[in-house]
Coordinates of C-alpha atoms in Angstrom, one line a residue:
M1 CA -21.0 11.8 10.6
K2 CA -17.1 11.4 9.3
K3 CA -17.6 11.6 5.1
I4 CA -15.0 9.8 3.7
G5 CA -13.9 9.1 0.0
I6 CA -12.5 6.0 -1.5
L7 CA -10.0 5.6 -4.1
G8 CA -10.1 2.2 -5.1
S9 CA -13.3 1.1 -4.0
T10 CA -13.9 -2.2 -5.9
G11 CA -10.4 -3.6 -4.9
S12 CA -9.8 -5.9 -1.6
I13 CA -9.1 -2.7 1.2
G14 CA -11.4 -0.7 -1.1
T15 CA -14.4 -3.4 -0.5
Q16 CA -13.0 -3.9 3.0
T17 CA -13.7 -0.7 3.5
L18 CA -17.2 -0.3 2.5
E19 CA -17.9 -2.9 5.0
I20 CA -16.9 -0.8 7.7
A21 CA -19.2 1.8 6.1
R22 CA -22.1 -0.4 6.2
E23 CA -21.6 -1.2 9.8
Y24 CA -20.9 1.9 11.2
N25 CA -23.6 4.0 8.8
E26 CA -24.7 6.7 11.3
E27 CA -21.2 7.6 12.0
L28 CA -19.5 7.3 8.8
K29 CA -21.1 8.6 5.5
I30 CA -19.2 7.6 2.2
T31 CA -19.5 10.5 -0.1
A32 CA -16.9 9.6 -3.1
L33 CA -16.0 6.4 -5.0
A34 CA -13.3 5.7 -7.4
A35 CA -12.3 2.8 -9.3
G36 CA -10.5 1.3 -12.6
H37 CA -12.8 -0.4 -14.8
N38 CA -15.5 -2.5 -12.5
V39 CA -18.3 -1.2 -13.9
K40 CA -20.8 -3.6 -12.3
L41 CA -19.4 -3.5 -8.9
M42 CA -19.3 0.1 -9.0
E43 CA -22.9 0.1 -9.6
E44 CA -23.9 -2.0 -6.7
Q45 CA -21.6 0.5 -4.8
V46 CA -23.3 3.6 -5.8
R47 CA -26.9 2.4 -5.3
E48 CA -26.3 1.0 -2.0
F49 CA -24.1 4.1 -0.5
T50 CA -25.4 7.2 -2.6
P51 CA -22.3 8.8 -3.1
E52 CA -22.1 12.2 -4.5
V53 CA -19.3 11.7 -7.0
V54 CA -18.2 8.8 -8.5
C55 CA -14.9 8.2 -11.0
M56 CA -13.8 5.6 -13.7
Y57 CA -10.2 5.9 -14.5
D58 CA -10.8 3.9 -17.4
E59 CA -13.2 6.4 -20.1
E60 CA -15.2 3.5 -21.6
A61 CA -16.1 2.1 -17.7
A62 CA -17.2 5.7 -17.3
K63 CA -19.8 6.0 -20.2
E64 CA -20.9 2.3 -19.7
L65 CA -21.7 3.8 -15.9
K66 CA -23.5 6.9 -16.9
V67 CA -26.1 4.6 -19.0
R68 CA -26.0 2.1 -16.1
L69 CA -27.0 5.1 -13.5
S70 CA -29.2 7.3 -15.6
D71 CA -32.0 6.9 -13.3
T72 CA -29.7 8.4 -10.3
S73 CA -28.4 11.7 -9.2
V74 CA -24.6 10.8 -8.9
R75 CA -21.8 12.7 -10.9
I76 CA -19.5 10.4 -12.8
L77 CA -16.6 11.1 -13.8
S78 CA -13.3 10.3 -15.7
G79 CA -9.5 9.5 -16.2
M80 CA -6.7 11.1 -14.1
D81 CA -8.7 14.8 -13.8
G82 CA -11.9 12.6 -12.7
L83 CA -9.2 11.4 -9.8
I84 CA -8.1 14.6 -8.9
E85 CA -11.2 16.5 -8.9
L86 CA -13.4 13.4 -6.2
A87 CA -9.8 13.7 -4.2
T88 CA -10.7 17.5 -3.9
L89 CA -14.2 17.5 -3.4
Q90 CA -15.5 19.8 -0.4
D91 CA -17.9 17.9 1.3
M92 CA -15.2 15.2 2.1
D93 CA -13.2 14.8 5.1
V94 CA -11.1 11.6 4.7
L95 CA -9.8 9.8 1.7
V96 CA -8.7 6.6 1.4
T97 CA -6.2 5.6 -1.0
A98 CA -6.5 2.3 -1.9
V99 CA -5.8 1.9 -6.0
V100 CA -2.6 -0.1 -6.7
G101 CA 0.4 1.6 -8.2
M102 CA 1.9 5.1 -9.1
I103 CA -1.9 6.3 -10.5
G104 CA -2.4 7.5 -6.6
I105 CA 0.3 10.1 -6.5
R106 CA -1.5 12.9 -8.2
P107 CA -4.9 12.5 -6.2
T108 CA -3.5 12.0 -2.8
I109 CA -1.1 15.1 -3.3
A110 CA -4.4 17.4 -4.7
A111 CA -6.6 15.9 -1.4
I112 CA -3.7 16.9 0.8
E113 CA -3.5 20.7 -0.9
A114 CA -7.3 20.7 -0.3
G115 CA -6.7 20.0 3.0
K116 CA -7.9 16.0 3.7
D117 CA -6.9 13.8 5.8
I118 CA -5.4 10.7 4.1
A119 CA -6.1 7.0 5.2
L120 CA -2.9 5.8 3.4
A121 CA -3.2 2.1 1.7
N122 CA -1.3 3.2 -1.5
K123 CA 2.2 2.5 -0.5
E124 CA 3.5 3.4 -3.7
T125 CA 2.7 7.5 -2.9
L126 CA 5.6 7.8 -0.2
V127 CA 8.0 5.1 -2.0
T128 CA 8.4 7.2 -5.0
A129 CA 6.9 11.2 -3.8
G130 CA 7.6 10.9 0.3
H131 CA 9.9 13.9 0.0
I132 CA 7.1 15.6 -1.3
I133 CA 4.6 14.2 0.4
M134 CA 5.6 14.3 4.0
P135 CA 6.3 18.1 3.8
L136 CA 3.1 18.7 2.0
A137 CA 1.0 17.3 5.1
K138 CA 2.9 18.7 7.5
E139 CA 2.7 22.5 5.8
K140 CA -1.4 21.8 5.3
G141 CA -2.1 20.4 8.5
I142 CA -3.2 17.4 7.7
S143 CA -2.8 13.6 9.2
I144 CA -2.0 10.7 7.2
L145 CA -3.2 7.4 8.9
P146 CA -1.4 3.8 7.4
V147 CA -3.6 1.6 6.7
D148 CA -1.3 -1.4 5.8
S149 CA -1.1 -3.5 8.4
E150 CA 2.6 -3.4 9.5
H151 CA 2.8 0.4 9.6
S152 CA -0.8 0.9 11.3
A153 CA 0.8 -2.0 13.6
I154 CA 3.7 0.3 14.1
F155 CA 1.7 3.5 14.5
Q156 CA -0.2 2.0 17.2
S157 CA 2.8 0.9 19.0
L158 CA 3.7 4.4 18.6
Q159 CA 0.6 5.7 20.6
G160 CA 1.1 7.1 23.8
R161 CA 4.7 9.5 23.3
H162 CA 4.7 12.8 24.0
T163 CA 5.9 13.3 20.2
G164 CA 3.3 12.6 17.4
A165 CA 3.1 9.7 15.7
V166 CA 3.7 10.0 11.6
G167 CA 6.4 12.5 10.7
G168 CA 7.2 13.5 14.0
D169 CA 10.1 13.4 16.0
S170 CA 11.9 9.6 16.3
S171 CA 14.6 10.0 18.8
D172 CA 13.2 8.1 21.5
I173 CA 13.3 5.3 18.7
D174 CA 15.9 2.4 18.6
K175 CA 14.8 0.8 15.6
I176 CA 10.9 0.0 13.7
L177 CA 10.3 -4.1 13.7
L178 CA 9.1 -4.7 10.3
T179 CA 7.0 -8.0 10.3
A180 CA 6.8 -10.3 7.4
S181 CA 5.3 -13.9 6.7
G182 CA 7.7 -15.0 4.3
G183 CA 5.0 -15.4 2.2
P184 CA 4.1 -18.7 0.2
F185 CA 7.8 -19.5 -0.8
R186 CA 9.3 -18.9 2.6
G187 CA 12.5 -21.4 3.0
K188 CA 12.8 -22.5 -0.9
S189 CA 15.8 -22.5 -2.5
I190 CA 16.7 -20.5 -6.1
S191 CA 16.2 -23.7 -7.8
E192 CA 13.2 -24.6 -6.7
L193 CA 11.9 -20.8 -7.2
R194 CA 12.9 -21.4 -11.0
A195 CA 9.5 -24.1 -11.2
M196 CA 7.5 -21.7 -9.0
T197 CA 4.0 -20.9 -11.3
V198 CA 1.1 -17.9 -11.4
S199 CA -0.9 -20.0 -9.1
D200 CA 2.0 -21.3 -6.6
A201 CA 2.8 -17.4 -6.2
L202 CA -1.1 -17.2 -5.8
R203 CA -1.1 -19.1 -2.5
H204 CA -0.6 -17.0 0.2
P205 CA -0.4 -19.2 3.5
N206 CA -2.0 -16.0 5.9
W207 CA -3.8 -13.1 4.2
S208 CA -6.2 -12.5 1.6
M209 CA -5.0 -10.2 -0.9
G210 CA -5.1 -8.7 -4.4
P211 CA -2.9 -10.8 -6.9
K212 CA -0.4 -7.6 -7.0
I213 CA 0.5 -7.4 -3.5
T214 CA 0.3 -11.4 -3.1
I215 CA 3.1 -11.6 -5.8
D216 CA 5.2 -9.0 -4.3
S217 CA 4.6 -10.7 -0.7
A218 CA 6.4 -13.9 -2.7
T219 CA 9.1 -11.9 -4.2
L220 CA 9.3 -10.0 -0.6
C221 CA 9.6 -7.0 -2.6
N222 CA 6.4 -5.9 -1.0
K223 CA 8.2 -5.7 2.5
G224 CA 11.1 -3.5 0.8
L225 CA 8.5 -1.1 -0.5
E226 CA 7.2 -1.3 3.6
I227 CA 10.7 -0.3 4.8
I228 CA 10.7 2.9 1.9
E229 CA 7.2 3.6 3.3
A230 CA 8.1 3.6 6.9
K231 CA 11.2 5.4 6.6
W232 CA 8.7 8.3 5.9
L233 CA 6.0 7.6 7.9
F234 CA 7.8 7.4 11.4
N235 CA 11.0 9.8 10.1
V236 CA 13.6 6.9 10.7
D237 CA 16.3 6.0 8.5
L238 CA 16.8 2.9 6.9
D239 CA 19.4 1.5 9.3
R240 CA 16.8 1.5 12.2
I241 CA 14.5 -0.5 10.3
E242 CA 14.9 -4.3 10.7
V243 CA 12.7 -7.0 8.6
I244 CA 11.8 -10.3 10.8
V245 CA 10.2 -12.7 9.3
H246 CA 7.2 -13.9 11.5
P247 CA 5.2 -17.0 9.6
Q248 CA 2.2 -17.0 12.3
S249 CA 1.4 -13.2 11.0
V250 CA 0.0 -12.6 14.8
I251 CA 2.2 -9.7 15.6
H252 CA 1.8 -7.3 13.1
S253 CA 5.3 -5.1 13.5
A254 CA 6.3 -3.4 16.6
V255 CA 8.8 -0.8 17.9
Q256 CA 12.0 -1.0 19.9
Y257 CA 12.8 2.4 22.2
K258 CA 16.4 3.6 22.9
D259 CA 15.5 2.0 26.6
G260 CA 15.1 -1.8 25.0
A261 CA 11.4 -1.4 25.6
V262 CA 9.4 -3.3 22.5
I263 CA 6.0 -2.5 22.0
A264 CA 4.2 -4.5 19.5
Q265 CA 0.7 -4.8 18.0
M266 CA -0.7 -8.3 17.7
G267 CA -3.8 -9.2 15.8
I268 CA -5.4 -12.1 13.7
P269 CA -4.1 -11.7 9.7
D270 CA -7.0 -9.4 8.8
M271 CA -7.5 -5.9 7.0
K272 CA -10.3 -4.8 8.5
L273 CA -8.5 -3.9 11.6
P274 CA -6.3 -1.3 10.7
I275 CA -9.0 0.1 8.3
Q276 CA -11.0 0.7 10.8
Y277 CA -8.4 2.3 13.0
A278 CA -7.6 4.7 10.4
L279 CA -10.9 5.4 9.8
F280 CA -12.1 6.4 13.8
Y281 CA -8.7 7.7 14.7
P282 CA -7.9 7.8 17.8
D283 CA -11.4 6.2 18.7
R284 CA -11.2 2.5 18.9
H285 CA -14.9 1.0 17.9
P286 CA -15.9 -2.9 18.4
M287 CA -15.5 -5.2 15.7
K288 CA -16.7 -8.6 15.2
D289 CA -14.7 -11.9 15.3
N290 CA -11.2 -9.9 15.4
R291 CA -9.9 -11.8 18.5
V292 CA -6.5 -13.5 18.9
D293 CA -6.9 -16.1 21.6
L294 CA -3.5 -16.2 23.0
T295 CA -4.1 -19.9 24.9
T296 CA -4.4 -21.8 21.7
L297 CA -1.4 -19.9 19.8
G298 CA 1.3 -22.1 20.8
S299 CA 4.4 -20.7 19.6
L300 CA 5.7 -17.8 18.2
T301 CA 8.6 -18.1 16.0
F302 CA 10.6 -15.0 14.3
E303 CA 14.0 -15.4 11.6
K304 CA 15.8 -13.0 9.8
P305 CA 15.1 -13.1 5.9
D306 CA 16.5 -14.7 3.3
E307 CA 18.0 -11.6 1.2
E308 CA 20.1 -13.8 -1.2
T309 CA 17.3 -16.2 -2.3
F310 CA 14.7 -13.3 -2.3
R311 CA 16.5 -10.5 -3.6
G312 CA 13.7 -7.7 -3.6
L313 CA 14.5 -6.6 -0.4
K314 CA 18.0 -6.2 -0.8
M315 CA 17.3 -4.6 -4.1
A316 CA 14.6 -2.2 -1.9
K317 CA 17.3 -1.1 0.8
E318 CA 19.5 0.0 -2.1
A319 CA 16.9 1.8 -3.8
C320 CA 16.3 3.4 0.0
R321 CA 20.0 4.1 0.4
R322 CA 20.7 5.9 -3.0
G323 CA 17.4 7.7 -2.6
G324 CA 16.4 10.4 -5.3
N325 CA 14.3 8.4 -8.3
M326 CA 16.3 5.3 -7.3
P327 CA 13.1 3.9 -5.1
T328 CA 10.4 4.7 -8.2
V329 CA 12.7 2.7 -10.5
F330 CA 12.4 0.0 -8.3
N331 CA 8.5 0.4 -7.6
A332 CA 8.0 0.7 -11.1
A333 CA 10.3 -1.9 -12.5
N334 CA 9.1 -4.0 -10.2
E335 CA 5.1 -3.2 -10.7
R336 CA 5.7 -3.7 -14.7
A337 CA 7.8 -7.1 -13.8
V338 CA 4.7 -8.7 -11.4
A339 CA 2.0 -7.6 -14.3
L340 CA 4.0 -9.8 -16.7
F341 CA 4.5 -12.6 -14.6
L342 CA 0.8 -12.6 -14.0
K343 CA 0.1 -12.9 -17.5
E344 CA 2.5 -15.9 -17.7
K345 CA 4.7 -13.7 -20.1
I346 CA 8.0 -14.4 -17.7
R347 CA 8.9 -16.5 -15.1
F348 CA 9.4 -15.6 -11.4
L349 CA 12.9 -15.3 -11.3
R350 CA 13.0 -13.2 -14.3
I351 CA 11.1 -10.3 -11.8
Y352 CA 14.2 -9.7 -9.8
E353 CA 16.3 -9.7 -13.1
V354 CA 13.9 -6.8 -14.2
I355 CA 14.4 -4.6 -11.3
E356 CA 18.1 -5.0 -11.5
E357 CA 18.2 -4.5 -14.9
C358 CA 16.1 -0.9 -14.5
M359 CA 18.2 0.0 -11.4
K360 CA 21.3 -0.2 -13.4
A361 CA 19.9 1.9 -16.8
V362 CA 17.9 4.4 -15.3
E363 CA 19.8 7.8 -14.8
Y364 CA 20.1 8.6 -11.3
I365 CA 18.1 11.9 -10.4
E366 CA 18.6 13.0 -6.9
N367 CA 15.8 15.4 -6.0
P368 CA 13.1 14.5 -8.6
S369 CA 10.1 16.7 -9.0
L370 CA 6.5 15.1 -9.6
D371 CA 7.1 15.0 -12.9
E372 CA 10.6 13.6 -13.1
I373 CA 8.9 11.0 -10.6
L374 CA 6.8 10.1 -13.5
D375 CA 9.1 10.5 -16.5
T376 CA 11.3 7.7 -14.4
E377 CA 8.3 5.3 -14.1
R378 CA 7.9 5.8 -18.1
E379 CA 11.0 4.8 -18.9
C380 CA 10.9 2.1 -16.9
Y381 CA 8.0 0.7 -18.4
E382 CA 9.2 1.6 -22.1
R383 CA 12.7 -0.3 -21.5
I384 CA 10.8 -3.5 -19.9
D385 CA 8.9 -3.8 -23.2
T386 CA 11.6 -3.6 -25.0
W387 CA 13.5 -6.2 -23.5
I388 CA 10.6 -8.6 -22.9
H389 CA 8.7 -7.9 -26.3

């Protein structure tokens, strides 16, 4: 039986991971759960899956959960120290990192140092600290298994090679073809984007995701973050990663090899497949209601992204080229700007302006330590709060 811990168990990826654990309860055991502040849902999850340890990042939420679960033996932790302790739990084989934001970096590093395999759904970990995470994973001999649908598709398209898929030799790869749906605003002009509201941006045509990643899809910042993540996961430079808009979201991404062959992974737009593949890798298990009927698809279309209108993608590429702490600046500025947009404190196009202003203002650090990465994040937040308020 494989023992699983989940950071972000009450979110979209976390709850879908638990659906898989529910179906395969004789093969997967949930030993640790962590979330931010959703006490009600966490209580339900604990009573169903009986983990050994639980962490609520919010201190008050942890206190409330202790009262609610006083009739159980579960150990309840809180804060960043709690996340790190949970991530290093001895009775755990795989840690699913499904929290949103840079909060996931420290627990992920701790889990790797403790020898845990990582099912990675927290893209900020590699975007901001890939230069720390990937060498550490190699040193400790642990597997990083991508959960994002695009990176899982690339990972699956790399199977069967004589070299490893994640962090290994990429000399036989011509380029990574990273697909994007185009989001809810595909084809719109800058003038049209000026009028877009939060509810407009949250209406994704294909995927059901959390609010932050849905807004990132609307700006194409999500695809920019995925480029940086792919660079680290698959050991390729920026010039060998091409973003292609594929509105049907059937081809989740592909690899073009140096002989010209293209191998792609296809499927319905559903996150459960990449989650399940990561949990059971290298085995495949049956999954209900997860079939593409090629005879009814009609045509699959592809187009180049509009990087002039959706500037998030271009700015992410710039951050990736510069390296150092610039991906952290891009990520942190976007994170805070999206939060402000969701609260209706800024307009949609202001997200791009906030990112651009931070990338100009924050001092460049060539090879940032973890503390410098977190300091960079803090500086971005402070600058933005000054500008907006």
